[in-house]
Every structure is written in C-alpha cells, then in structure tokens.
Amino acid sequence: MKKLIVNGGKKLKGEIAISGSKNVALKVLVAACLTDEEVTIRNVPLIGDVNTMIDLVGWIGGKVKVKGNTITVRVEKIRNTIIPLEIGAKTRASSMFLAPLLCRAKRAKIPNPGGCRIGARPIDRHIEGLRKMGASIVYDSKDGFFHAKTSDLHACTYKFEKNTHTGTETMILASVRAKGKTVIENAALEPEIDDLISFLNSMGGKIRRVGKTIIIEGVEKLHGTSYSIMFDRNETMTFAIASALTGGGLYLSNIDLSKLTSFLDIYRKAGGKWEEENDFIRFYMSSRLLPTDVVTKPHPGFMTDWQGPWALFMTQAEGDSTIHESVYENRFGYVSELRKMGANIDYFDPKIKNADEFYNFNFNPKDNSYHHAIRVHGRTRLHNAVLQISDLRAGATILLAALIAKGQSVLYGVEQLERGYENMEGRLKRVGADIRVKDEN
Ligand code: EPU
C-alpha cells in the first residue's frame, strides 16, 4: 500500500504546467473507437483513469501506443463487446463504451459503472436516451450488467429531464454515426463536452451546439485525426488554491482563464488575486481572505469538483463560509479528515422549496442519509494527522491541507489521487514541497 508523507508549512515556488483534461481524455479514448483508422491524441494526462480506459480500448480490440503524453489508438475491428467488471468498475467513463460498441458491433454488455464513491451515480438518463435511439437495454441485477443490443441506432430528438455531463457525451458519441439528425435538448454545457465535439468534428463528425441544444447530423464514417485536448480545469483550480495558500509563488501555464470564470468570480470575492505574466498565471493573496457562500452547480456554475479544495481554502478565511453541494448527494468525504487536522466544519441542511428541481442528483425526500451543506468556521490553524483519501477530489483537498498544516501528515489511499492527477507528488516536490511516497506492505 502506498502512502504519502508530507511535512507541511513549506512555501511553494516555481513553474507548473497544467496537464490535459482528465474528463476529456477519457471520452476521446472512447470516441477513437468509433473509427477503424488511426487516431492520435496529444496532451493526455498520464493518470490511473486514463490507464483504465487504455486497458478497455485494448480489451475491445484496439492497439494503443503511449509515448509521453501522446497516445495513438487504432481499433480496426471490435473483438470483444463485454466490458469486464474488474476494469469497468474502476471508472464511470467505462459505461460510455456502450456508444462505440452499439455503433460498430450492435451489442454491448457493460457492468454498472464505478468511479468515485460520491453518490449513487446511476446512468438512467444515458440509458433512456440510448433507448430512444433504438437500443434495447436491460439491466440484469443477477449479474450486475447492462445488456444492450440494436439493429441500428437511429437519430432522434431527446430532452434530458435533468442535466448530465457524461450522459450528454454518451448521446453525442452514439449519434455521431447514426442515420439522420439527432437533437439533444437540455444538454450539459461543460467546456469538456465542447472539446469532445471538436475532437469528433476533426474526425469528420457534424456536430454543433446552440446553447443547451446539440445538433448532430449523422455521418456514415469517421476518419482518423490528430488532436490536442484542452487543459484540466480541476487541476488548475487545485494548483491555484495551493499557490494562494502557500505564499503565491506558483506560476501556472497551459491555462485558458476564459473557461474558469465561475471560479475566478468567487475567488475574487474571497479577496484572491491573480496576475498574468507572459504565458504564466500566478494566484496569490495580498489582503485578508474573506468568507464566502457557495452553491455548486453544473457549468456555468461553480463546479462540484472544486468544493473540497474551496472548503480547505475557507478554513483559512476570517469568518464563517457555507458550501451547498447540489450535484452529488455525498461529496463531503474530506470533511472528517480536515476535522482531524483541526478544521471547524459542521453539516447543515438548507431548506429548499423545489428540491427535485434544485438538486442535480435524483432527489429522494425520504433519504436522510446525507447532509447537503457544510459551514466552515474560519480561521483555523491546521495541524498534522494520519489521513485517509476517500475519492479523487477529496485526495487533492487533503493533500493541500497537509501542505499547509503544521507537522508531518501521512496520507493513505494515494491511488485515488493518482486516478486523476499526473505525478502530483513529483510536481509539488519540484516547487519546494516536502513530500515523499512510501510503499508499505
Ligand atoms: N445522474 C443520474 N443519472 C444519470 C446521470 C447522472 O442520477 O443518468 C446524477 C449523478 O449521480 C450526479 C448528477 O446526476 O448526481 C450529475 O451527474 P453527471 O452525469 O452530470 O456527472 P458524472 O458523469 O457523474 C462528470 C465528471 C465528474 C464531474 C461531473 C460534473 C466524468 C468521468 N466525470 O460526472 O468528474 O464532477 O461530470 O461536471 O466526466 C471528477 O473528475 O472527479 C469527477 C467526479
């Protein structure tokens, strides 16, 4: 078992190049399976979830070559239409193989997908959309697999009742080669989806977005491409907070600030500053850190993935902050760990009138298992602790907490962090963090 040992309190200084987006890389690997020609993907982060998707591309019959951050994929023939449970359960994106498998082999068997345990995370909205396109999909609780087949996927008009990021992407992937014009209404707005659309269009797809509507003119064939994917917005936010909390000395590159406005707006309200210098952006504090009230929302709102690092940031603000999580029912896995370090955080449940509309997850008024909001009482000085990482973004939060805490912290569950951040400890070490990995049997 791997653990991280972090001696907190060091000022960080130096350059950090932000990686390519995890949540684009995973999807373009699926998109690459829609053609029998060679596809080259550049700026791919070398992370656990990408390795899982590479394994799955290989499993269904693809040849994959990895050279630095460039991946070449060729799926000449689909050889396997069953996604194995032990690989599929590692990431939620594995369910998206439904699209290329139904498109090219007319059948697929995929396990109930995995990913971070931050809520129930069903794929009912994806399944409903695919059924509208002519797929027959049955979930068998005896084996835990979705059994899907189709004589041919056809175009349709489909409106998502509730917003879904990967659901929107699954529908795009399924319809890009379907006969006719598909119209997806109430489609999600994340920039990562638009990058997937650009990728597919570079393969010959005919997809355009008009606000929350996405129109796909089906094409018979897609061809190979060479494409560089966008930067990772979550990694950027993580390093921005790391910089602001450790002396403001990190120079971040490979970022497009126009895709970060919902973060910058709230960061500015908290008194956060940033400056651009040549190709670098430096996030820093020059005045008091102010408390904030944040509600996470799908894009263009404040991202759910940012709430953990933001909660940590707010432990250092002067006053009480609130964070209301509306996308997932259970994304506060880091709270118990921050409390071990001395953070003063409590849960509460805001009264919401139209809860079913307000929450992005399938709201069940009878389910009281989780709280939906926290109050962070700042400012608290954090100290070292032995900590357990429960999920990817909780991992980033806890690691940043250890970096600013007094004393030596030990972090378990490092594989969760490695699922989504490339060589985090190596990159932090290079800018002055006192951090080392230890393998423990
Ligand atoms: N939902 C359903 N049924 C569905 C689809 C979604 O109930 O059929 C629920 C989800 O359980 C969740 C909410 O609706 O409560 C929103 O889900 P959505 O489909 O929008 O997101 P996702 O596919 O679970 C993706 C990213 C997440 C990111 C969110 C929001 C990938 C692989 N995952 O998740 O990323 O937080 O969109 O942008 O793209 C991460 O990177 O750490 C991560 C969790």
XYZ file of C-alpha atoms and ligand atoms in Angstrom:
485
model
C 0.000 0.000 0.000
C 1.303 3.425 -0.968
C 1.311 6.336 1.430
C 2.373 9.946 1.165
C 4.401 11.584 3.880
C 4.073 15.355 3.879
C 5.914 17.856 6.057
C 3.701 20.917 5.962
C 4.408 24.620 6.105
C 6.783 24.998 3.154
C 6.456 27.944 0.779
C 5.982 26.732 -2.787
C 7.739 28.498 -5.649
C 8.222 27.622 -9.288
C 6.524 26.710 -12.537
C 3.790 24.127 -13.020
C 2.490 23.166 -16.454
C -1.175 22.203 -16.155
C -1.997 18.791 -17.668
C -4.564 17.930 -20.285
C -8.091 17.387 -19.027
C -8.877 14.015 -17.457
C -12.540 14.346 -18.273
C -11.765 14.952 -21.940
C -9.015 12.327 -22.254
C -11.314 9.532 -21.035
C -14.021 10.416 -23.581
C -11.794 10.926 -26.611
C -10.372 7.461 -25.977
C -13.935 6.166 -26.372
C -14.507 8.389 -29.419
C -11.351 6.937 -31.026
C -13.130 3.553 -31.047
C -15.739 4.906 -33.476
C -13.348 4.623 -36.428
C -11.110 1.873 -37.827
C -8.465 4.483 -38.704
C -5.583 5.677 -36.546
C -6.229 8.458 -34.049
C -3.528 10.449 -32.270
C -4.396 12.231 -29.049
C -1.945 14.762 -27.607
C -1.724 16.431 -24.181
C -3.131 13.318 -22.456
C -2.544 13.207 -18.682
C -0.782 10.020 -17.546
C -3.153 9.066 -14.742
C -4.882 5.984 -13.364
C -8.241 6.580 -15.061
C -6.570 7.026 -18.468
C -4.730 3.722 -17.928
C -8.063 2.061 -17.162
C -9.572 3.398 -20.390
C -6.469 2.311 -22.354
C -6.933 -1.187 -20.920
C -10.550 -1.149 -22.074
C -9.686 0.055 -25.596
C -7.178 -2.820 -25.782
C -9.744 -5.242 -24.402
C -12.321 -4.455 -27.094
C -9.675 -5.000 -29.784
C -7.740 -1.727 -30.157
C -3.995 -1.199 -30.438
C -2.768 1.581 -28.188
C 0.679 3.188 -28.085
C 1.703 5.648 -25.404
C 4.667 7.951 -25.972
C 4.996 10.673 -23.359
C 1.660 12.458 -23.260
C 0.695 11.343 -26.762
C -1.498 8.310 -27.313
C -2.120 6.596 -30.624
C -5.186 4.378 -30.928
C -6.340 2.125 -33.717
C -9.405 -0.058 -33.406
C -9.500 -1.839 -36.751
C -12.007 -4.399 -35.562
C -14.152 -4.780 -32.472
C -13.145 -8.137 -30.964
C -14.940 -8.056 -27.634
C -18.254 -6.479 -26.696
C -18.217 -7.284 -22.992
C -16.569 -4.811 -20.633
C -15.134 -6.823 -17.731
C -16.365 -5.923 -14.270
C -12.928 -5.606 -12.676
C -11.785 -2.958 -15.200
C -15.157 -1.284 -15.827
C -15.812 -0.796 -12.126
C -12.751 1.448 -11.838
C -14.180 4.450 -13.689
C -17.595 5.831 -14.547
C -16.443 6.624 -18.088
C -16.322 2.868 -18.825
C -20.106 2.957 -19.388
C -19.507 5.191 -22.400
C -18.169 2.213 -24.386
C -21.856 1.475 -24.913
C -21.752 4.008 -27.768
C -18.940 2.624 -29.986
C -19.895 -0.975 -29.228
C -23.540 -0.454 -30.222
C -22.474 1.595 -33.226
C -19.927 -0.883 -34.596
C -20.905 -4.287 -33.161
C -24.630 -3.710 -32.464
C -24.311 -5.143 -28.993
C -22.613 -4.494 -25.664
C -22.534 -5.799 -22.150
C -21.239 -3.340 -19.586
C -21.080 -3.519 -15.792
C -22.765 -0.964 -13.595
C -20.005 1.685 -13.777
C -17.637 2.665 -10.994
C -15.763 5.871 -10.343
C -15.536 7.994 -7.204
C -17.988 6.982 -4.477
C -19.600 10.400 -4.119
C -23.226 9.421 -4.554
C -25.411 6.806 -6.208
C -24.280 7.883 -9.707
C -26.749 5.865 -11.786
C -26.776 6.058 -15.601
C -30.566 6.009 -16.035
C -30.512 9.236 -18.097
C -27.934 7.803 -20.533
C -29.885 4.560 -20.921
C -33.168 6.340 -21.581
C -31.540 8.413 -24.347
C -29.950 5.378 -25.997
C -33.287 3.555 -25.905
C -34.832 6.477 -27.773
C -32.186 5.874 -30.458
C -33.322 2.299 -30.923
C -31.162 0.394 -28.454
C -32.688 -2.304 -26.310
C -31.010 -2.183 -22.913
C -31.839 -4.403 -19.979
C -30.169 -4.325 -16.574
C -29.813 -7.753 -15.020
C -29.409 -7.481 -11.255
C -28.247 -11.122 -11.167
C -25.001 -10.357 -12.979
C -24.821 -6.558 -12.452
C -24.508 -5.880 -16.186
C -26.424 -3.787 -18.696
C -27.215 -5.973 -21.721
C -27.601 -3.818 -24.826
C -28.305 -4.539 -28.477
C -29.628 -2.711 -31.527
C -30.412 -3.454 -35.145
C -29.206 0.055 -35.920
C -29.005 3.240 -33.889
C -31.174 5.946 -35.431
C -31.425 9.689 -34.957
C -33.942 11.129 -32.512
C -34.862 14.223 -30.576
C -34.164 13.671 -26.918
C -34.550 16.002 -23.981
C -32.664 15.291 -20.781
C -35.047 15.796 -17.864
C -32.065 16.621 -15.677
C -28.610 17.827 -16.546
C -25.951 15.155 -17.138
C -22.384 15.706 -18.272
C -21.422 12.160 -19.294
C -24.998 11.418 -20.378
C -24.789 14.260 -22.909
C -21.449 12.913 -24.116
C -22.751 9.351 -24.416
C -25.619 10.574 -26.588
C -23.225 12.556 -28.801
C -20.969 9.514 -29.199
C -23.930 7.273 -30.029
C -25.478 9.631 -32.565
C -22.422 10.890 -34.476
C -22.647 7.897 -36.862
C -26.410 7.290 -36.595
C -28.559 7.903 -39.654
C -30.331 11.284 -39.653
C -30.325 14.367 -37.460
C -30.242 13.920 -33.687
C -31.205 16.826 -31.467
C -30.213 16.726 -27.797
C -32.147 19.214 -25.700
C -31.223 20.427 -22.228
C -27.677 19.242 -22.976
C -24.963 19.934 -20.409
C -22.707 22.954 -21.022
C -19.280 21.878 -19.722
C -16.357 23.068 -21.917
C -15.059 19.476 -21.799
C -18.122 18.433 -23.827
C -17.285 21.069 -26.434
C -13.750 19.728 -26.646
C -15.147 16.245 -27.301
C -17.371 17.770 -30.019
C -14.332 19.468 -31.636
C -12.458 16.170 -31.484
C -15.318 14.301 -33.190
C -15.664 17.063 -35.794
C -11.935 16.707 -36.536
C -12.773 13.047 -37.337
C -15.444 14.130 -39.819
C -18.387 14.445 -37.419
C -21.044 17.093 -37.990
C -21.956 18.373 -34.570
C -22.868 21.861 -33.450
C -24.112 23.452 -30.275
C -26.726 26.158 -29.968
C -26.788 26.894 -26.244
C -28.291 23.937 -24.430
C -29.187 22.201 -27.699
C -26.734 19.999 -29.559
C -27.449 19.054 -33.152
C -25.748 16.043 -34.668
C -26.028 15.269 -38.394
C -25.118 11.587 -38.532
C -22.233 10.632 -40.836
C -21.601 7.179 -42.243
C -17.930 7.040 -41.339
C -15.443 8.837 -39.145
C -11.771 9.085 -40.070
C -8.510 9.300 -38.144
C -7.285 12.537 -36.596
C -4.535 14.149 -34.577
C -5.849 16.322 -31.762
C -4.537 18.096 -28.668
C -7.031 18.151 -25.812
C -7.827 21.120 -23.563
C -6.257 21.810 -20.159
C -7.667 20.369 -16.935
C -9.858 22.897 -15.127
C -9.857 20.899 -11.898
C -6.095 20.599 -11.752
C -5.813 24.338 -12.419
C -8.134 25.178 -9.544
C -6.230 22.807 -7.244
C -2.865 24.440 -8.010
C -4.393 27.937 -7.880
C -5.553 27.279 -4.313
C -2.222 25.625 -3.494
C -0.455 28.772 -4.671
C -2.731 31.198 -2.818
C -2.307 29.182 0.398
C 1.475 28.769 0.263
C 2.830 32.231 -0.467
C 1.589 32.853 -4.013
C 4.710 31.568 -5.718
C 3.337 29.129 -8.313
C 3.494 30.102 -11.986
C 0.891 28.054 -13.843
C 0.961 27.591 -17.613
C -1.268 25.917 -20.239
C -4.479 27.578 -18.939
C -7.345 29.408 -20.619
C -8.813 31.777 -17.998
C -11.990 32.285 -20.057
C -13.007 28.739 -19.091
C -12.592 29.438 -15.387
C -14.870 32.436 -14.844
C -17.119 30.798 -12.228
C -14.029 30.024 -10.159
C -12.437 33.453 -10.697
C -15.655 35.272 -9.712
C -15.867 33.620 -6.325
C -12.086 33.640 -5.801
C -12.131 37.401 -6.402
C -14.964 37.800 -3.873
C -12.807 35.987 -1.311
C -10.073 38.567 -1.893
C -7.987 36.302 -4.137
C -5.726 37.869 -6.751
C -4.056 36.649 -9.900
C -1.701 38.154 -12.421
C -0.669 37.124 -15.900
C 2.997 37.231 -16.814
C 3.935 36.099 -20.312
C 2.408 32.619 -20.567
C 2.091 32.154 -16.809
C -0.614 32.915 -14.276
C 0.135 33.386 -10.620
C -2.594 33.140 -7.984
C -1.849 34.893 -4.703
C -3.308 36.738 -1.703
C -2.379 40.297 -0.777
C -5.156 41.044 1.672
C -7.396 39.224 4.167
C -9.080 36.059 2.934
C -12.835 36.629 3.177
C -15.542 34.023 3.841
C -17.917 33.072 1.005
C -21.215 31.297 0.393
C -21.064 28.868 -2.497
C -23.583 26.570 -4.161
C -22.102 24.023 -6.564
C -23.890 23.759 -9.906
C -23.332 22.273 -13.355
C -21.485 24.565 -15.779
C -21.528 27.587 -15.894
C -21.893 27.340 -12.109
C -19.210 26.732 -9.508
C -18.041 23.172 -10.203
C -18.790 20.399 -7.748
C -15.203 19.158 -8.252
C -13.928 22.413 -6.728
C -15.845 22.280 -3.477
C -13.258 20.267 -1.483
C -10.250 22.500 -2.199
C -12.548 25.508 -1.737
C -13.658 24.262 1.705
C -9.993 23.945 2.667
C -9.357 27.498 1.403
C -12.238 28.711 3.559
C -10.733 27.151 6.701
C -8.195 29.958 6.322
C -10.790 32.736 5.774
C -11.718 35.157 8.519
C -15.299 34.218 9.341
C -17.901 31.589 8.508
C -18.432 30.235 4.998
C -21.043 27.879 3.606
C -20.890 25.355 0.780
C -24.038 23.739 -0.555
C -23.428 20.724 -2.804
C -26.228 20.353 -5.348
C -24.714 17.996 -7.947
C -23.884 14.891 -5.870
C -25.648 13.674 -2.761
C -22.470 12.723 -0.917
C -19.324 14.639 -1.803
C -18.016 15.592 1.631
C -15.627 12.661 2.089
C -12.787 15.006 3.051
C -14.642 16.715 5.942
C -13.821 14.067 8.562
C -10.152 14.271 7.568
C -9.971 18.086 7.729
C -11.624 17.886 11.156
C -8.822 15.543 12.298
C -6.453 18.355 11.352
C -8.298 20.896 13.483
C -10.736 22.361 10.933
C -14.010 23.538 12.407
C -16.677 22.337 9.971
C -20.262 21.296 10.602
C -23.064 19.997 8.434
C -26.467 21.509 7.888
C -29.410 21.000 5.561
C -30.687 24.137 3.845
C -34.426 24.276 3.306
C -35.067 24.045 -0.424
C -38.511 24.601 -1.928
C -38.201 22.706 -5.216
C -35.614 20.194 -4.098
C -36.237 17.881 -7.032
C -35.506 20.687 -9.452
C -32.716 22.229 -7.388
C -30.618 19.089 -6.933
C -28.904 17.518 -9.920
C -28.993 14.007 -8.437
C -32.246 12.047 -8.278
C -33.654 13.595 -5.116
C -35.407 11.302 -2.654
C -37.131 13.267 0.148
C -37.239 10.131 2.332
C -33.487 9.594 2.178
C -31.838 11.337 5.124
C -28.512 9.510 4.838
C -26.539 12.577 3.781
C -26.252 16.259 4.565
C -26.114 18.596 1.615
C -24.214 21.567 3.011
C -21.371 22.486 5.321
C -20.446 25.526 7.340
C -16.718 26.192 7.615
C -15.747 28.281 10.608
C -12.551 30.154 9.819
C -9.874 30.762 10.584
C -8.242 27.633 11.996
C -4.606 26.661 12.068
C -4.335 23.094 10.744
C -2.035 20.502 12.235
C -0.726 17.125 11.070
C -2.744 13.892 11.159
C -2.956 10.410 9.656
C -5.457 10.767 6.834
C -7.486 8.557 4.516
C -8.341 9.634 0.958
C -11.896 8.581 0.037
C -12.103 9.845 -3.557
C -10.154 11.792 -6.155
C -11.076 15.395 -5.284
C -11.038 14.611 -1.568
C -7.461 13.467 -2.221
C -6.465 16.834 -3.663
C -8.134 18.615 -0.740
C -6.371 16.525 1.892
C -3.000 16.807 0.178
C -3.274 20.611 0.054
C -4.330 20.587 3.714
C -1.224 18.567 4.599
C 0.939 21.058 2.681
C -0.220 23.966 4.846
C -0.525 22.062 8.137
C 1.973 22.199 10.974
C 3.940 18.960 11.294
C 4.157 15.668 9.420
C 0.994 14.141 7.940
C 0.570 10.662 6.491
C -1.928 10.104 3.663
C -3.385 6.718 2.750
C -5.470 5.933 -0.338
C -2.979 7.568 -2.715
C -4.290 5.517 -5.688
C -7.453 7.670 -5.556
C -5.353 10.781 -6.130
C -3.363 9.083 -8.882
C -6.592 8.329 -10.758
C -6.830 11.984 -11.774
C -3.599 13.898 -11.126
C -0.397 13.162 -13.032
C 2.669 12.782 -10.833
C 1.285 15.140 -8.197
C 3.971 14.468 -5.623
C 6.817 14.850 -8.138
C 5.491 18.154 -9.427
C 4.894 19.521 -5.932
C 8.351 18.405 -4.846
C 9.925 20.343 -7.707
C 8.323 23.566 -6.413
C 9.509 23.066 -2.853
C 7.017 20.752 -1.135
C 8.452 18.316 1.389
C 6.638 15.201 0.305
C 7.600 11.605 -0.324
C 5.925 8.392 -1.363
C 6.450 5.265 0.676
C 5.376 1.768 -0.237
C 4.117 -0.161 2.731
C 3.326 -3.868 2.589
N -27.091 11.292 -12.612
C -28.133 10.392 -12.506
N -28.451 9.640 -13.595
C -27.762 9.731 -14.788
C -26.714 10.659 -14.889
C -26.405 11.430 -13.779
O -28.772 10.284 -11.466
O -28.098 9.013 -15.725
C -26.756 12.119 -11.444
C -25.350 11.821 -10.915
O -25.354 10.756 -9.995
C -24.988 13.150 -10.277
C -25.644 14.176 -11.188
O -26.701 13.476 -11.857
O -25.528 13.248 -9.001
C -24.727 14.773 -12.234
O -24.102 13.733 -12.978
P -23.351 13.970 -14.368
O -23.780 12.909 -15.296
O -23.509 15.395 -14.779
O -21.836 13.779 -13.974
P -20.969 12.482 -13.941
O -20.997 11.765 -15.191
O -21.244 11.722 -12.682
C -18.931 14.043 -14.677
C -17.480 14.015 -14.345
C -17.311 14.396 -12.879
C -17.852 15.808 -12.682
C -19.300 15.911 -13.179
C -19.801 17.337 -13.203
C -16.525 12.347 -15.785
C -15.992 10.976 -15.928
N -16.952 12.686 -14.577
O -19.534 13.125 -13.770
O -15.954 14.361 -12.576
O -17.822 16.114 -11.309
O -19.418 15.375 -14.523
O -19.106 18.101 -14.139
O -16.547 13.131 -16.715
C -14.065 14.010 -11.210
O -13.376 14.305 -12.198
O -13.588 13.856 -10.061
C -15.492 13.820 -11.398
C -16.269 13.201 -10.487
